[in-house]
């Protein structure tokens, strides 16, 4: 339960108290600041509190945005201010000692909270109205302004992200927002819709695994349905302001699980028809995961950079002002909507091999486009990166005990440019795996070189312009080595086992990203050490390939996949459930301003 304290003399005919109750507030009335302080002291400390001027005129959705968004400790619009338990103390201290000011009491409280270094979120209202009229004429004008804008239409529109892809914007969102409203009116939560999307995608993967034309058609249709539900869960969260840390993690994690499970379904379906495409399925997962880590690393490196200017960025902003170029550039990067639509259509009308080959080509071109643009931005940007950004990149690198031992070595700065060291180490490892026969000891030598260079790459803070490339190079090296050695083994089961291992490790890497983005910190050091670190796992796989026959190597990959999956899943689920129960702040995900 939340409590709203309405201050001042009630206005006859005002719907304010009814609106507040509809938003879940227990309404209490105070005559002045002293009365507010008394009522505030009587409210339990674990409740959200709101102070609203009795003269408030505005849309219900304006109040909803200001008073019920769980992502912010304190929020305000003209005439209303709210504080979650963690900001209650700041609100109490901000209460004025007298009411002699001209500003409405909630506005004075919000201003005083900001002066006291408390962040007060002020939502973008756009066409929505929130005001405190001071005379009958302005009150009448405000009521007319409220009547002129349909806040439900605004609420539906703002449930949709402002920067979605072309397919999502024009083929999904025009109706998925209404599905979101339908779900909200029936009490469904975003997490329930997210789970439904996962189950639908898994059924789609099962249909693809049948290897029949009917199964492929059903798989394509179900994959699109899964994506509709995937859009709906976020729109439901924005429509009803049901944000949570757990929900953000489930949404992001399930997206990866759905897509990669579908790749496995395609591979199983192809195998039923006598075609082995596991290498293509694993290659698609490796490429897509590396694309994602490029995005994450670049964004984290520049999250709070100062003097963040670049001619390349300026050109990009200029192109964004030309309507058609915006959509072309969004489609070129093959975002999830376009990608899933491509996969669904190709699954229904072609074969798994064609689907995966086209997907690989499309994702490779998209990766070249986005990575080249980010490299150019980094080289032309005069920016100072922070210790926080360097720490985030180090966490994304996922170095374990072996590499960390080499990180302590002191080398001249010109001998240790981090991206060059990471690339050289990865090239040595993947190159020896690709250019030697299965069982060659040279792969172990390549792994040892990789370990040393992985450590040296992190011998200094990752603050240079291109240091964000280090985590993607590490991901490509580890995943690529597993793919190449499994393919070289050339026995049944090796590539599926490699697929499982990469999926388990990729989950750990995605989980690291989502923790950093959510502000909850990277996984604990003991977890990274327990699963070997990225260089330790690469060494284990290289040694297994050098010492074991191909059939035993498959067993080793399977055992390693199961072990990694068990450790990271148990720790991750425990962490996120505990964080949710502790009330960790939700990840911000704004829709389009009204």
mmCIF file of C-alpha atoms in Angstrom, residues 160-396:
data_model
loop_
_atom_site.group_PDB
_atom_site.id
_atom_site.type_symbol
_atom_site.label_atom_id
_atom_site.label_comp_id
_atom_site.label_asym_id
_atom_site.label_seq_id
_atom_site.Cartn_x
_atom_site.Cartn_y
_atom_site.Cartn_z
ATOM 1 C CA UNK A 160 6.162 1.593 -27.622
ATOM 2 C CA UNK A 161 9.897 2.243 -27.731
ATOM 3 C CA UNK A 162 10.915 5.291 -29.704
ATOM 4 C CA UNK A 163 13.881 3.599 -31.441
ATOM 5 C CA UNK A 164 12.603 0.225 -32.590
ATOM 6 C CA UNK A 165 13.459 -1.291 -35.945
ATOM 7 C CA UNK A 166 11.358 -0.953 -39.086
ATOM 8 C CA UNK A 167 9.716 -4.386 -38.827
ATOM 9 C CA UNK A 168 8.848 -3.908 -35.164
ATOM 10 C CA UNK A 169 7.573 -0.359 -35.672
ATOM 11 C CA UNK A 170 5.330 -1.022 -38.662
ATOM 12 C CA UNK A 171 4.501 -4.736 -38.487
ATOM 13 C CA UNK A 172 4.281 -5.529 -34.767
ATOM 14 C CA UNK A 173 3.752 -2.470 -32.557
ATOM 15 C CA UNK A 174 0.573 -1.190 -34.278
ATOM 16 C CA UNK A 175 -1.326 -4.093 -32.706
ATOM 17 C CA UNK A 176 0.941 -5.479 -29.965
ATOM 18 C CA UNK A 177 0.313 -2.368 -27.860
ATOM 19 C CA UNK A 178 -3.364 -3.322 -27.727
ATOM 20 C CA UNK A 179 -2.408 -6.828 -26.646
ATOM 21 C CA UNK A 180 -0.367 -5.177 -23.874
ATOM 22 C CA UNK A 181 -3.407 -3.188 -22.755
ATOM 23 C CA UNK A 182 -5.541 -6.337 -22.850
ATOM 24 C CA UNK A 183 -2.999 -8.063 -20.626
ATOM 25 C CA UNK A 184 -2.872 -5.118 -18.212
ATOM 26 C CA UNK A 185 -6.650 -5.061 -17.819
ATOM 27 C CA UNK A 186 -6.611 -8.756 -16.914
ATOM 28 C CA UNK A 187 -3.882 -8.418 -14.332
ATOM 29 C CA UNK A 188 -1.163 -10.185 -16.304
ATOM 30 C CA UNK A 189 2.414 -9.207 -15.547
ATOM 31 C CA UNK A 190 5.287 -8.580 -17.992
ATOM 32 C CA UNK A 191 7.149 -11.569 -16.556
ATOM 33 C CA UNK A 192 4.220 -13.844 -17.382
ATOM 34 C CA UNK A 193 4.164 -12.570 -20.975
ATOM 35 C CA UNK A 194 7.953 -12.981 -21.174
ATOM 36 C CA UNK A 195 7.602 -16.595 -20.060
ATOM 37 C CA UNK A 196 4.854 -17.181 -22.626
ATOM 38 C CA UNK A 197 7.159 -15.811 -25.320
ATOM 39 C CA UNK A 198 9.917 -18.211 -24.242
ATOM 40 C CA UNK A 199 7.597 -21.216 -24.265
ATOM 41 C CA UNK A 200 6.280 -20.260 -27.713
ATOM 42 C CA UNK A 201 9.816 -19.997 -29.092
ATOM 43 C CA UNK A 202 10.788 -23.351 -27.579
ATOM 44 C CA UNK A 203 7.739 -24.940 -29.218
ATOM 45 C CA UNK A 204 8.816 -23.285 -32.471
ATOM 46 C CA UNK A 205 12.282 -24.817 -32.077
ATOM 47 C CA UNK A 206 10.627 -28.192 -31.473
ATOM 48 C CA UNK A 207 8.591 -27.820 -34.660
ATOM 49 C CA UNK A 208 11.751 -26.986 -36.607
ATOM 50 C CA UNK A 209 13.409 -30.066 -35.117
ATOM 51 C CA UNK A 210 10.794 -32.323 -36.763
ATOM 52 C CA UNK A 211 12.495 -31.759 -40.107
ATOM 53 C CA UNK A 212 9.183 -31.703 -42.014
ATOM 54 C CA UNK A 213 7.851 -28.922 -44.231
ATOM 55 C CA UNK A 214 4.782 -28.589 -42.038
ATOM 56 C CA UNK A 215 7.026 -28.362 -38.998
ATOM 57 C CA UNK A 216 9.142 -25.659 -40.636
ATOM 58 C CA UNK A 217 6.064 -23.595 -41.542
ATOM 59 C CA UNK A 218 4.677 -23.937 -38.014
ATOM 60 C CA UNK A 219 8.089 -23.014 -36.611
ATOM 61 C CA UNK A 220 8.214 -19.810 -38.648
ATOM 62 C CA UNK A 221 4.719 -18.771 -37.578
ATOM 63 C CA UNK A 222 5.380 -19.548 -33.922
ATOM 64 C CA UNK A 223 8.665 -17.637 -34.007
ATOM 65 C CA UNK A 224 6.813 -14.531 -35.190
ATOM 66 C CA UNK A 225 4.193 -15.073 -32.464
ATOM 67 C CA UNK A 226 6.990 -15.358 -29.926
ATOM 68 C CA UNK A 227 8.391 -12.038 -31.141
ATOM 69 C CA UNK A 228 4.959 -10.404 -30.857
ATOM 70 C CA UNK A 229 4.831 -11.524 -27.231
ATOM 71 C CA UNK A 230 8.412 -10.379 -26.782
ATOM 72 C CA UNK A 231 7.382 -6.871 -27.853
ATOM 73 C CA UNK A 232 4.240 -7.063 -25.745
ATOM 74 C CA UNK A 233 6.036 -7.716 -22.464
ATOM 75 C CA UNK A 234 8.061 -4.505 -22.719
ATOM 76 C CA UNK A 235 5.041 -2.533 -23.867
ATOM 77 C CA UNK A 236 3.038 -3.939 -20.960
ATOM 78 C CA UNK A 237 5.811 -2.867 -18.568
ATOM 79 C CA UNK A 238 5.750 0.679 -19.963
ATOM 80 C CA UNK A 239 1.940 0.816 -20.202
ATOM 81 C CA UNK A 240 1.414 -0.216 -16.588
ATOM 82 C CA UNK A 241 4.821 0.893 -15.215
ATOM 83 C CA UNK A 242 5.552 -2.637 -14.008
ATOM 84 C CA UNK A 243 9.344 -2.452 -14.048
ATOM 85 C CA UNK A 244 11.595 -4.728 -12.040
ATOM 86 C CA UNK A 245 15.199 -5.877 -11.958
ATOM 87 C CA UNK A 246 14.104 -9.493 -12.326
ATOM 88 C CA UNK A 247 11.860 -8.622 -15.268
ATOM 89 C CA UNK A 248 14.636 -6.821 -17.140
ATOM 90 C CA UNK A 249 16.938 -9.817 -16.628
ATOM 91 C CA UNK A 250 14.309 -12.340 -17.708
ATOM 92 C CA UNK A 251 13.470 -10.360 -20.832
ATOM 93 C CA UNK A 252 17.091 -10.034 -21.930
ATOM 94 C CA UNK A 253 18.090 -13.594 -21.006
ATOM 95 C CA UNK A 254 15.060 -15.232 -22.604
ATOM 96 C CA UNK A 255 15.665 -13.345 -25.864
ATOM 97 C CA UNK A 256 19.043 -15.034 -26.187
ATOM 98 C CA UNK A 257 17.698 -18.424 -25.074
ATOM 99 C CA UNK A 258 14.862 -18.276 -27.625
ATOM 100 C CA UNK A 259 17.066 -17.436 -30.579
ATOM 101 C CA UNK A 260 19.825 -19.914 -29.815
ATOM 102 C CA UNK A 261 17.372 -22.712 -29.005
ATOM 103 C CA UNK A 262 15.815 -22.058 -32.414
ATOM 104 C CA UNK A 263 19.230 -22.451 -34.075
ATOM 105 C CA UNK A 264 19.542 -25.824 -32.360
ATOM 106 C CA UNK A 265 16.057 -26.762 -33.557
ATOM 107 C CA UNK A 266 17.048 -25.967 -37.143
ATOM 108 C CA UNK A 267 20.156 -28.118 -36.789
ATOM 109 C CA UNK A 268 18.146 -31.037 -35.403
ATOM 110 C CA UNK A 269 15.568 -30.695 -38.174
ATOM 111 C CA UNK A 270 18.266 -30.653 -40.830
ATOM 112 C CA UNK A 271 19.850 -33.767 -39.319
ATOM 113 C CA UNK A 272 16.555 -35.613 -39.720
ATOM 114 C CA UNK A 273 16.799 -34.870 -43.427
ATOM 115 C CA UNK A 274 20.404 -36.044 -43.634
ATOM 116 C CA UNK A 275 22.039 -32.598 -43.607
ATOM 117 C CA UNK A 276 24.551 -31.680 -40.882
ATOM 118 C CA UNK A 277 24.381 -27.933 -40.209
ATOM 119 C CA UNK A 278 25.550 -27.880 -36.578
ATOM 120 C CA UNK A 279 28.673 -25.958 -37.572
ATOM 121 C CA UNK A 280 26.480 -23.299 -39.193
ATOM 122 C CA UNK A 281 24.182 -23.137 -36.164
ATOM 123 C CA UNK A 282 27.138 -22.809 -33.802
ATOM 124 C CA UNK A 283 28.750 -20.245 -36.104
ATOM 125 C CA UNK A 284 25.541 -18.175 -36.082
ATOM 126 C CA UNK A 285 25.461 -18.238 -32.279
ATOM 127 C CA UNK A 286 29.141 -17.269 -32.041
ATOM 128 C CA UNK A 287 28.723 -14.408 -34.510
ATOM 129 C CA UNK A 288 25.580 -13.080 -32.862
ATOM 130 C CA UNK A 289 27.109 -13.244 -29.396
ATOM 131 C CA UNK A 290 30.236 -11.429 -30.576
ATOM 132 C CA UNK A 291 28.037 -8.752 -32.161
ATOM 133 C CA UNK A 292 26.282 -8.245 -28.865
ATOM 134 C CA UNK A 293 29.505 -7.956 -26.884
ATOM 135 C CA UNK A 294 30.737 -5.331 -29.371
ATOM 136 C CA UNK A 295 27.585 -3.329 -28.603
ATOM 137 C CA UNK A 296 27.920 -3.778 -24.847
ATOM 138 C CA UNK A 297 31.651 -3.025 -24.699
ATOM 139 C CA UNK A 298 31.432 0.094 -26.848
ATOM 140 C CA UNK A 299 28.498 1.455 -24.868
ATOM 141 C CA UNK A 300 30.123 0.754 -21.502
ATOM 142 C CA UNK A 301 33.416 2.323 -22.614
ATOM 143 C CA UNK A 302 31.598 5.531 -23.567
ATOM 144 C CA UNK A 303 28.814 5.458 -20.992
ATOM 145 C CA UNK A 304 30.176 8.365 -18.956
ATOM 146 C CA UNK A 305 33.033 9.615 -21.127
ATOM 147 C CA UNK A 306 33.716 13.336 -21.011
ATOM 148 C CA UNK A 307 34.440 15.598 -24.008
ATOM 149 C CA UNK A 308 32.589 13.013 -26.060
ATOM 150 C CA UNK A 309 32.789 14.540 -29.540
ATOM 151 C CA UNK A 310 33.401 12.920 -32.909
ATOM 152 C CA UNK A 311 32.951 14.016 -36.548
ATOM 153 C CA UNK A 312 31.660 10.503 -37.295
ATOM 154 C CA UNK A 313 29.011 10.856 -34.585
ATOM 155 C CA UNK A 314 28.084 14.289 -35.921
ATOM 156 C CA UNK A 315 27.610 12.816 -39.419
ATOM 157 C CA UNK A 316 25.467 10.043 -37.951
ATOM 158 C CA UNK A 317 23.282 12.594 -36.168
ATOM 159 C CA UNK A 318 22.934 14.531 -39.424
ATOM 160 C CA UNK A 319 21.819 11.409 -41.281
ATOM 161 C CA UNK A 320 19.255 10.766 -38.553
ATOM 162 C CA UNK A 321 17.558 14.012 -39.557
ATOM 163 C CA UNK A 322 16.775 12.539 -42.994
ATOM 164 C CA UNK A 323 13.762 10.268 -42.592
ATOM 165 C CA UNK A 324 14.540 7.453 -45.013
ATOM 166 C CA UNK A 325 18.172 7.096 -43.907
ATOM 167 C CA UNK A 326 17.057 6.420 -40.340
ATOM 168 C CA UNK A 327 15.145 3.300 -41.344
ATOM 169 C CA UNK A 328 17.820 2.100 -43.771
ATOM 170 C CA UNK A 329 20.492 2.382 -41.105
ATOM 171 C CA UNK A 330 18.333 0.627 -38.534
ATOM 172 C CA UNK A 331 17.605 -2.224 -40.933
ATOM 173 C CA UNK A 332 21.245 -2.616 -42.010
ATOM 174 C CA UNK A 333 22.258 -3.628 -38.505
ATOM 175 C CA UNK A 334 19.709 -6.478 -38.664
ATOM 176 C CA UNK A 335 18.076 -5.897 -35.252
ATOM 177 C CA UNK A 336 16.056 -8.602 -33.557
ATOM 178 C CA UNK A 337 12.802 -7.827 -35.382
ATOM 179 C CA UNK A 338 14.291 -7.943 -38.876
ATOM 180 C CA UNK A 339 16.481 -10.891 -37.930
ATOM 181 C CA UNK A 340 13.660 -12.998 -36.564
ATOM 182 C CA UNK A 341 11.401 -12.131 -39.483
ATOM 183 C CA UNK A 342 14.168 -13.236 -41.862
ATOM 184 C CA UNK A 343 14.687 -16.482 -39.962
ATOM 185 C CA UNK A 344 10.943 -17.201 -39.799
ATOM 186 C CA UNK A 345 10.311 -16.631 -43.515
ATOM 187 C CA UNK A 346 13.370 -18.593 -44.633
ATOM 188 C CA UNK A 347 12.505 -21.459 -42.299
ATOM 189 C CA UNK A 348 9.019 -21.715 -43.770
ATOM 190 C CA UNK A 349 10.007 -21.579 -47.457
ATOM 191 C CA UNK A 350 13.570 -22.938 -47.650
ATOM 192 C CA UNK A 351 15.838 -25.330 -45.753
ATOM 193 C CA UNK A 352 17.725 -24.979 -42.461
ATOM 194 C CA UNK A 353 21.005 -24.754 -44.368
ATOM 195 C CA UNK A 354 19.793 -21.868 -46.515
ATOM 196 C CA UNK A 355 18.318 -20.160 -43.448
ATOM 197 C CA UNK A 356 21.554 -20.342 -41.476
ATOM 198 C CA UNK A 357 23.805 -19.378 -44.410
ATOM 199 C CA UNK A 358 21.726 -16.289 -45.194
ATOM 200 C CA UNK A 359 21.634 -15.434 -41.497
ATOM 201 C CA UNK A 360 25.414 -15.723 -41.226
ATOM 202 C CA UNK A 361 25.955 -13.505 -44.270
ATOM 203 C CA UNK A 362 23.471 -10.903 -43.049
ATOM 204 C CA UNK A 363 24.875 -10.818 -39.515
ATOM 205 C CA UNK A 364 28.458 -10.668 -40.817
ATOM 206 C CA UNK A 365 27.650 -7.644 -42.980
ATOM 207 C CA UNK A 366 25.823 -5.995 -40.092
ATOM 208 C CA UNK A 367 28.766 -6.681 -37.784
ATOM 209 C CA UNK A 368 31.206 -5.124 -40.259
ATOM 210 C CA UNK A 369 29.018 -2.035 -40.617
ATOM 211 C CA UNK A 370 28.482 -1.423 -36.897
ATOM 212 C CA UNK A 371 32.024 -2.281 -35.814
ATOM 213 C CA UNK A 372 33.623 -0.117 -38.506
ATOM 214 C CA UNK A 373 31.428 2.813 -37.498
ATOM 215 C CA UNK A 374 32.353 2.418 -33.842
ATOM 216 C CA UNK A 375 36.046 2.137 -34.611
ATOM 217 C CA UNK A 376 35.850 5.366 -36.615
ATOM 218 C CA UNK A 377 33.982 7.095 -33.800
ATOM 219 C CA UNK A 378 36.564 5.943 -31.280
ATOM 220 C CA UNK A 379 39.528 7.074 -33.363
ATOM 221 C CA UNK A 380 38.047 10.510 -34.057
ATOM 222 C CA UNK A 381 36.586 11.085 -30.599
ATOM 223 C CA UNK A 382 38.445 13.167 -28.034
ATOM 224 C CA UNK A 383 37.139 11.627 -24.869
ATOM 225 C CA UNK A 384 38.388 10.892 -21.365
ATOM 226 C CA UNK A 385 37.152 7.560 -20.093
ATOM 227 C CA UNK A 386 36.502 6.921 -16.421
ATOM 228 C CA UNK A 387 37.698 4.304 -13.964
ATOM 229 C CA UNK A 388 34.157 2.920 -13.942
ATOM 230 C CA UNK A 389 34.302 2.302 -17.709
ATOM 231 C CA UNK A 390 37.714 0.631 -17.409
ATOM 232 C CA UNK A 391 36.427 -1.620 -14.616
ATOM 233 C CA UNK A 392 33.377 -2.586 -16.675
ATOM 234 C CA UNK A 393 35.575 -3.568 -19.635
ATOM 235 C CA UNK A 394 37.829 -5.583 -17.341
ATOM 236 C CA UNK A 395 34.782 -7.420 -15.991
ATOM 237 C CA UNK A 396 33.547 -8.087 -19.522
#
